[in-house]
Each structure stands twice: as structure tokens, then as C-alpha cells.
CSV table of C-alpha atoms and ligand atoms in Angstrom, one decimal:
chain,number,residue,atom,x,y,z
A,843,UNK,CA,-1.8,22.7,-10.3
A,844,UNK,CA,-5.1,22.8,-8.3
A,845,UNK,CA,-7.7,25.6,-9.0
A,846,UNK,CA,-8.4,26.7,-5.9
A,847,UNK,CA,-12.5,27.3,-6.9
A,848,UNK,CA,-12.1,23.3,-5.9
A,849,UNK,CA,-10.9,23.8,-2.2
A,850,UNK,CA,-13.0,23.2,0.8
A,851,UNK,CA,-11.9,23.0,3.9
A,852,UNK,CA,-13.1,21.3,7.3
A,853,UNK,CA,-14.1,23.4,10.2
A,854,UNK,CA,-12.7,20.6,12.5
A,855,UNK,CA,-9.2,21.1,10.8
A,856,UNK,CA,-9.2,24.6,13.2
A,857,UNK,CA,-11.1,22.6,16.1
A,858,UNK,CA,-9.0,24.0,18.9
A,859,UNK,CA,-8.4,27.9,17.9
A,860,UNK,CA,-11.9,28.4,16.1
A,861,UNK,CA,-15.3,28.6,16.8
A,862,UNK,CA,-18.5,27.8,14.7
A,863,UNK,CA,-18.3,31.7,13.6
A,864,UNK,CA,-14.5,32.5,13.5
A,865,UNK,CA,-14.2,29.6,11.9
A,866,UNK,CA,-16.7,30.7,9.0
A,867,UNK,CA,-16.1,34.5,9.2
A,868,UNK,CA,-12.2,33.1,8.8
A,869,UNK,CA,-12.5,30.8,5.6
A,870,UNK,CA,-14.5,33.8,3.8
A,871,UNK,CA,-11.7,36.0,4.6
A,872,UNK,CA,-9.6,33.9,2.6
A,873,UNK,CA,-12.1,33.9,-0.2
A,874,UNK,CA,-12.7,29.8,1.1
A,875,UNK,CA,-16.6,29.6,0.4
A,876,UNK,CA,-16.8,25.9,0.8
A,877,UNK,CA,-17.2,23.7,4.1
A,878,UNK,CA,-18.2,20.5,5.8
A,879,UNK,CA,-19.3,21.8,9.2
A,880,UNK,CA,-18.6,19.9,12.0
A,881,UNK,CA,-21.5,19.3,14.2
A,882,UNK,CA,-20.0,19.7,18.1
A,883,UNK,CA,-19.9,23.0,16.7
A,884,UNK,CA,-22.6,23.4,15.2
A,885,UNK,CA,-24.9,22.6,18.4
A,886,UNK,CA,-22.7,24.9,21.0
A,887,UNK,CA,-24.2,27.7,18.4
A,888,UNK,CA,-27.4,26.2,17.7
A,889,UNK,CA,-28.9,25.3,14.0
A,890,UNK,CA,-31.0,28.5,13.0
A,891,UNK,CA,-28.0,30.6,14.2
A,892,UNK,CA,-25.5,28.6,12.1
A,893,UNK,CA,-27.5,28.1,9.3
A,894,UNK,CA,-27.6,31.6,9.4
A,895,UNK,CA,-24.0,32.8,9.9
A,896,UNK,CA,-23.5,30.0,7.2
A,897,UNK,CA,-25.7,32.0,4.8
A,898,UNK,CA,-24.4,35.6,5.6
A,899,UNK,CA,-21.0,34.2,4.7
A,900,UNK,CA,-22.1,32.8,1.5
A,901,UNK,CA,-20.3,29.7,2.0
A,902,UNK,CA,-21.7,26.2,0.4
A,903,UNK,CA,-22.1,23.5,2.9
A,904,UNK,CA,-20.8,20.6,1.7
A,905,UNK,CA,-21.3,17.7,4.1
A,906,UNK,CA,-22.8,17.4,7.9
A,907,UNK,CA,-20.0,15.8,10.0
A,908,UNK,CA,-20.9,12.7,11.3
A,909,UNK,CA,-24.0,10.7,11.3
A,910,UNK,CA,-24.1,6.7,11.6
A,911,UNK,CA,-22.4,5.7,14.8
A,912,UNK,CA,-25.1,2.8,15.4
A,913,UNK,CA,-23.9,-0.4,16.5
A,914,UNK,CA,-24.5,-1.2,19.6
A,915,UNK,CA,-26.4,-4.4,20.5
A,916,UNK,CA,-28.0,-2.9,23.2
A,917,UNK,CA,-31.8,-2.3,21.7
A,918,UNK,CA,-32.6,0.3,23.4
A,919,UNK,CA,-29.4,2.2,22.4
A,920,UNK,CA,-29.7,1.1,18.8
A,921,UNK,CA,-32.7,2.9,18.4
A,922,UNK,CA,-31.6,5.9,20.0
A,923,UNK,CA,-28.8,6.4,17.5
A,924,UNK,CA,-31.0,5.8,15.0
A,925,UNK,CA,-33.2,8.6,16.4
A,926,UNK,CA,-30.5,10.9,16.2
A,927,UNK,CA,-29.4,10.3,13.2
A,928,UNK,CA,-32.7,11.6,11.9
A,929,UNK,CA,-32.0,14.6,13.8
A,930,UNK,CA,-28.8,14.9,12.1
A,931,UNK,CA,-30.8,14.9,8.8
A,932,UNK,CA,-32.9,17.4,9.9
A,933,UNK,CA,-30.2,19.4,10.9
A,934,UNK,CA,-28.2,19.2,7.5
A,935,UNK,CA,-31.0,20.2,5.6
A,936,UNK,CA,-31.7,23.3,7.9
A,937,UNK,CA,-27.9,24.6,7.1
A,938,UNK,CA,-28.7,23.6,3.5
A,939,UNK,CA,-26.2,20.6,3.7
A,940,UNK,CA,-25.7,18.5,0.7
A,941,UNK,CA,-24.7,15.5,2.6
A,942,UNK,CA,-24.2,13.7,5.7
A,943,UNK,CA,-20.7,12.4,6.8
A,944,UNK,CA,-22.0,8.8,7.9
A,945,UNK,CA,-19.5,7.0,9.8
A,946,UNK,CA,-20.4,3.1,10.5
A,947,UNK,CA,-19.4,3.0,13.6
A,948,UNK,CA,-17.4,1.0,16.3
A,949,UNK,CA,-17.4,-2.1,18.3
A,950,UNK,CA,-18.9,-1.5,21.1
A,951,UNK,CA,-17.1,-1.6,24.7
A,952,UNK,CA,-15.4,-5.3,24.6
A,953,UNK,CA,-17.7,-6.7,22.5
A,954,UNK,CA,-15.7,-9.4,20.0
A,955,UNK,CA,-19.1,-9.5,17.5
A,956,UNK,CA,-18.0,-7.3,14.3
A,957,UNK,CA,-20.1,-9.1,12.1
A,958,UNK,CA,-23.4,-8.1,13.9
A,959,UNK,CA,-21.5,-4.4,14.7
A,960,UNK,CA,-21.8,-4.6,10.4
A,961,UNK,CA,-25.0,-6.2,10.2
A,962,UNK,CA,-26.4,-3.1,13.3
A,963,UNK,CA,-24.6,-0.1,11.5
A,964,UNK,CA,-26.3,-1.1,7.9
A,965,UNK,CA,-29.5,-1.5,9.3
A,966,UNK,CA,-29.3,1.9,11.5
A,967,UNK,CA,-28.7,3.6,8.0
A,968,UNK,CA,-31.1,1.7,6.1
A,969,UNK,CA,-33.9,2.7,8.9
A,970,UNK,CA,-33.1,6.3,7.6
A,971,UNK,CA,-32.8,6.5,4.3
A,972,UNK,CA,-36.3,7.1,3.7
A,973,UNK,CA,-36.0,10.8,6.0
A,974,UNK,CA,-32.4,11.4,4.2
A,975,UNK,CA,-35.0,10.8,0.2
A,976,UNK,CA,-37.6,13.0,2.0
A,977,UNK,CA,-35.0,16.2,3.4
A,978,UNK,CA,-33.2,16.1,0.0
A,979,UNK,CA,-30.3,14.9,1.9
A,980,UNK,CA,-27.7,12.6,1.2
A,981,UNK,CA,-26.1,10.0,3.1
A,982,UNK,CA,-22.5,9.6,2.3
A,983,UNK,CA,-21.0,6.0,3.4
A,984,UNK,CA,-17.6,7.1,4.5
A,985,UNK,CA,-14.9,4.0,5.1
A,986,UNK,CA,-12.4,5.1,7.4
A,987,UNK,CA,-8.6,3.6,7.7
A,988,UNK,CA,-8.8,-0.5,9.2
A,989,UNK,CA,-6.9,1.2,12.4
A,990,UNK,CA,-9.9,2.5,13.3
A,991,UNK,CA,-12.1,-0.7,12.9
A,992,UNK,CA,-12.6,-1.3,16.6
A,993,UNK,CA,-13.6,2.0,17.9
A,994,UNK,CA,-14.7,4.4,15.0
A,995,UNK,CA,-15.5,2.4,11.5
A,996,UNK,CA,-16.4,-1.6,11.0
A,997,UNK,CA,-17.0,-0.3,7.5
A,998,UNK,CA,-13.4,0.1,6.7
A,999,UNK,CA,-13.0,-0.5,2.8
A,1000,UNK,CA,-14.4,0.9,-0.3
A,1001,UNK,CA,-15.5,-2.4,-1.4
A,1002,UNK,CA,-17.4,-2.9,1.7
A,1003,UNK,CA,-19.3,0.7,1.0
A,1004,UNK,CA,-19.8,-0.4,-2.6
A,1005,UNK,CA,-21.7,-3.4,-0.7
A,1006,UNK,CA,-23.4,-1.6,1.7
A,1007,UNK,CA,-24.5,1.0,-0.7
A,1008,UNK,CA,-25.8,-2.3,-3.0
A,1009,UNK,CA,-28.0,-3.5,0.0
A,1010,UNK,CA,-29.2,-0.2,0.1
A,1011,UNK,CA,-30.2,0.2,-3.3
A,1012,UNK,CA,-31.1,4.0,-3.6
A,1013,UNK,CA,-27.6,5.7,-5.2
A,1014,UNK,CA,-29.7,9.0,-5.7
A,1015,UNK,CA,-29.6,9.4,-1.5
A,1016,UNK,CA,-26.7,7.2,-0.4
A,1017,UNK,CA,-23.4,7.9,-1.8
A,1018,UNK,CA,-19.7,7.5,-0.6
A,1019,UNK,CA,-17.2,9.7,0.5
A,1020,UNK,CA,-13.6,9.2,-0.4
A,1021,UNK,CA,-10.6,10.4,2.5
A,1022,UNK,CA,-7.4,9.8,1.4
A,1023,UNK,CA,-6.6,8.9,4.6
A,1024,UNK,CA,-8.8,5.9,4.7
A,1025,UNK,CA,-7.9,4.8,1.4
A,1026,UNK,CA,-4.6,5.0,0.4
A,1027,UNK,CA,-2.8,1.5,1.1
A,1028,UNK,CA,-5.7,-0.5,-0.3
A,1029,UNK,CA,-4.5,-2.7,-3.5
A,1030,UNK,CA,-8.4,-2.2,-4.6
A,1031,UNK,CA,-8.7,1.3,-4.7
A,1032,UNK,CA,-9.0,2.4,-8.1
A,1033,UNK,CA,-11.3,-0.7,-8.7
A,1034,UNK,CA,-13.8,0.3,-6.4
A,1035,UNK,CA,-13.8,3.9,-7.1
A,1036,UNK,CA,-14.7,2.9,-10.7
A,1037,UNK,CA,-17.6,0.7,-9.3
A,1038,UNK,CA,-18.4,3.1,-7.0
A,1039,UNK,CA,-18.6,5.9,-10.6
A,1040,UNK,CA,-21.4,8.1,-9.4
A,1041,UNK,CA,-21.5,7.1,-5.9
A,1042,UNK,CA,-18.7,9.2,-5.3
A,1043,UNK,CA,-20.3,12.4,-3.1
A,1044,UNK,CA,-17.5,13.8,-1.4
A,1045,UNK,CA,-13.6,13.6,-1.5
A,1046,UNK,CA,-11.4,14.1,1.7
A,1047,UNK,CA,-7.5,15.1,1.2
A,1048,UNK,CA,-4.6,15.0,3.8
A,1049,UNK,CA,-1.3,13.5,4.2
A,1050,UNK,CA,-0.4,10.1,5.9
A,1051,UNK,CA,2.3,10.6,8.2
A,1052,UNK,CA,4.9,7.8,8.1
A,1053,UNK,CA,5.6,7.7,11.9
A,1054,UNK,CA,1.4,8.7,13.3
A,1055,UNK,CA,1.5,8.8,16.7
A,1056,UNK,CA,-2.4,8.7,17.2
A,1057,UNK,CA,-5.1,6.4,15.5
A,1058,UNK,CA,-7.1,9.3,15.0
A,1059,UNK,CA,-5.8,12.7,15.8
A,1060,UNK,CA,-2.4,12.7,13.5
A,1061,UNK,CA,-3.1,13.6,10.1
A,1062,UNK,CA,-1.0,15.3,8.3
A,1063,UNK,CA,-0.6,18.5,6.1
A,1064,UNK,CA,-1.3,17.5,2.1
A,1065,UNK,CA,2.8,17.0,1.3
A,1066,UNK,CA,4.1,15.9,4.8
A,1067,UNK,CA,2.9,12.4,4.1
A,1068,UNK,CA,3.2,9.5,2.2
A,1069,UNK,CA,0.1,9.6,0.2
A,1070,UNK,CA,0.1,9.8,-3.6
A,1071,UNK,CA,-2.6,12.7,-3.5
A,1072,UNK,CA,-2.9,14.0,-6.9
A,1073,UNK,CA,-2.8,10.4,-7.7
A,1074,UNK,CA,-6.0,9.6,-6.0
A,1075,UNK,CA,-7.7,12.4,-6.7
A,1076,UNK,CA,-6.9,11.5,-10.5
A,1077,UNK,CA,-8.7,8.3,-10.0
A,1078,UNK,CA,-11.4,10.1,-8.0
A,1079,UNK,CA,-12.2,12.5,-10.7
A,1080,UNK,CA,-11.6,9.6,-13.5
A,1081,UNK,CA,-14.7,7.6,-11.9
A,1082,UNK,CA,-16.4,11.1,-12.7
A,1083,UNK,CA,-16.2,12.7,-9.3
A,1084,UNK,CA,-16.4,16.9,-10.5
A,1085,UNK,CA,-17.4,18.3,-6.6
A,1086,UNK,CA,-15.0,20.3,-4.2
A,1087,UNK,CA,-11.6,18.9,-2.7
A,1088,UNK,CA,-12.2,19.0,1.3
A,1089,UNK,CA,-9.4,19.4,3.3
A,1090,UNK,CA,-9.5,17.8,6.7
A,1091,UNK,CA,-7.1,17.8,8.8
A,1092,UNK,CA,-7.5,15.8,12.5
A,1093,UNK,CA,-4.1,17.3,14.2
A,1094,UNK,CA,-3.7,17.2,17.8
A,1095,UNK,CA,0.1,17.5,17.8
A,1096,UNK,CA,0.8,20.2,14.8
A,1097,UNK,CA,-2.4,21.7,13.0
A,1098,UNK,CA,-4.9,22.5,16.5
A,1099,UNK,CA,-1.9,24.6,17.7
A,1100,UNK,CA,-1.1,26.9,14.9
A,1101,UNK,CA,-2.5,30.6,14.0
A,1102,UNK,CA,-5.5,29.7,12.0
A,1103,UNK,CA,-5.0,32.0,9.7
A,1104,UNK,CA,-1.6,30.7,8.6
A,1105,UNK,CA,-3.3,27.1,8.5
A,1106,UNK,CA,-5.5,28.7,5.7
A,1107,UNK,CA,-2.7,29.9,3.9
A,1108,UNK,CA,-0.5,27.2,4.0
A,1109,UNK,CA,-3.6,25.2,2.7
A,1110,UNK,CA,-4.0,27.0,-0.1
A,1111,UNK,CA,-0.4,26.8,-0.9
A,1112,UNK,CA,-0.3,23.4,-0.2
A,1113,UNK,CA,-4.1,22.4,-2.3
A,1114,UNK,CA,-1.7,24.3,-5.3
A,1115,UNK,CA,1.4,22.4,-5.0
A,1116,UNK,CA,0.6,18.7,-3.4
A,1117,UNK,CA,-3.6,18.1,-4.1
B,1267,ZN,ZN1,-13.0,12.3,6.0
């Protein structure tokens, strides 16, 4: 049984019904104080007004979502993601963020090289890790699931973030976030959540859904799925993870279509029963 002082939840999981403020005014309703905000949103509202909607609400920013995204081979292009991944920095510490989501990253275009996609996506975060020390931000290293290795993630295990996060060599700003999504079929799992022990900065929950019909936008409901949830989360916490349970749910098909508020509710049942 799940104390529900634990739950977060994702503004993205009500992308299509919400906006930046409903979505905020809505999870305080519920008595939900704790969110990673989601940063399309965030910028149709601007960062002084959210950071302020975010504080009138007295919710607890959890993570900045996304930051990374810098592997193109293209110079020029490099450096401007790494330019705006500073700006994401800057932006998570205005609305008081404790981390930012960093995802790797894609291939870029048709581009076949996915060792130098890795080798361009370290770098990029390696260029800011110095502004992420100096705006008492973190970076959290988020794999996502191998399906996603050519357009979203080229850092698709925890094994690789445990390396990544060893090059990096500064575990008081760069940490990992664990999504049960992107981590349930790996035979390492529990092995690399125990090396990654304090790492740990953030942990994701949803469901797997046996027959997804998108790489991305399918996730499912915590107890629709396949995924062994409490299971993780046991191994999670065992590694010494203590921080909030995020619920984020990517649904195109079943979740983006629903009354909001009953998404909330069936959450909270759900973060009770299945998380
Ligand atoms: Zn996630």
C-alpha cells in the first residue's frame, strides 16, 4: 500500500486537456503537491509566470522535462543544443526545480554513426555540468526503452548511465532517473540500480502495455501493464532511493482523452493498489 505523500505526477500525463495552470491549479485540488513540469508548457506561459503559479500552488518541482537532446554531428547545431541546454538550467532553477530530465538523444536524420551520437550526447552534458554545479541544479541521466534508440535515447540502459555518469565524475550534480518504462525487461536491472545507490534522483512509474501501438505515445495506466511495479520500486528504494514516485503517463490513445480530473483520481487509486 502506497502513501500517497510519495505521489507525483507529470504535467505531460494531462498534455492534451490541461494547460501549464489547470494543470497545477488541478493537481492541488487533489491535494497532489508534487510535479515534474513539462517544458512546452512551461514556455507557452513563460518562466516568472510559472515559477509563480508553481509557488502560489505550493507544489514541489521535482524535475525540468527534458534537457540533453545533443547529438547531432553538425557543429554548429551541436553547440546550439548545448546552448540551450544551459537555458534549460537556468530555467529549472527559476521554478525552483530540483533536477533536469536529460534525455541523450537520437540519431540524427539517417545517420548510421551511434557510437559518435554517444560520444556527442556525453560531451554536450559534460559541457554543462559546470552551470548545472553553479544553479544548484541537477542533471538526471534518464535511459529510455532500446525502442527508442534511433530517434529519442542512444543512452538506452542503466549500465550505460552508470558509465556516463563515471566519465562524468561529479555524483553531487549528475544523477539518474529511473522510468519503469525504460527499465523493466533488462536482466541487469537490480545490478545497476545498486551501482547506481545514490545516483538514483528521480523514479518514473507506468505500465507496459503488452500489445503498444506507439514507440512513444502508449504507456499505460500503473496495473494495465506488464511491469512488476512495486517490484521495481522495491529495488529502487533498496539502492536507497527515499524521493517522490512520478507518475508519467505518455497516452495518445487512452489517457490525453479522458476528464482530467478522473485521471487524478484513478491515479491515486491506482499509486494505492499497483505502485
Ligand atoms: Zn520518464
Amino acid at each position: 500500500m502506497s502513501n500517497l505523500s510519495r505521489l507525483a505526477i507529470h504535467q505531460v500525463t494531462f498534455r492534451d486537456q490541461w494547460s501549464f495552470r489547470e494543470s497545477i491549479e488541478g493537481l492541488a485540488r487533489h491535494g497532489v503537491r508534487k510535479t515534474t513540469v513539462w517544458r512546452d508548457k512551461l514556455q507557452e506561459i513563460g518562466v516568472y509566470e510559472g515559477a509563480r503559479i508553481l509557488r502560489d500552488n505550493g507544489m514541489e518541482v521535482t524535475g525540468l522535462s527534458v534537457g540533453g537532446l545533443a547529438t547531432s554531428p553538425d557543429s554548429r547545431e551541436w553547440q546550439a543544443a548545448v546552448d540551450e541546454n544551459r537555458r534549460v538550467i537556468e530555467e529549472a532553477a527559476t521554478i525552483g526545480a530540483d533536477h533536469v530530465v536529460v534525455l541523450s538523444g537520437g540519431l540524427m536524420g539517417d545517420s548510421k554513426d551511434l557510437q559518435g551520437a554517444r560520444e556527442r550526447a556525453l560531451e554536450a552534458i559534460a559541457q554543462v555540468v559546470p552551470d548545472a554545479r553553479q544553479a544548484g541544479v541537477k542533471l538526471g541521466l534518464e535511459p529510455l526503452h532500446p525502442m527508442l534508440c534511433a530517434n529519442r535515447a542512444v543512452m538506452c540502459t542503466l549500465e550505460e548511465a552508470n558509465d556516463w555518469c563515471d566519465v562524468l565524475g561529479d555524483d553531487e550534480t549528475v544523477g539518474i532517473v529511473v522510468d519503469t518504462y525504460a527499465v523493466w525487461w533488462d536482466p541487469r536491472m537490480e545490478r545497476e540500480l545498486e551501482i547506481a545507490g545514490s545516483r538514483i534522483c528521480a523514479f518514473h512509474v507506468n505500465d507496459w502495455l503488452p500489445e503498444t501501438r506507439d514507440l512513444r505515445l502508449d504507456r499505460g495506466m500503473m496495473g494495465d501493464g506488464v511491469i512488476d511495479i512495486p517490484a521495481i520500486r522495491r529495488a529502487v528504494e533498496k539502492a536507497g532511493y527515499e524521493g517522490p514516485c512520478e507518475v508519467e503517463i505518455f497516452s495518445e490513445r487512452v489517457w490525453w482523452r479522458k476528464d482530467p480530473d478522473d485521471v487524478v483520481r484513478i491515479i491515486k487509486d491506482r499509486f494505492r493498489t499497483h505502485v
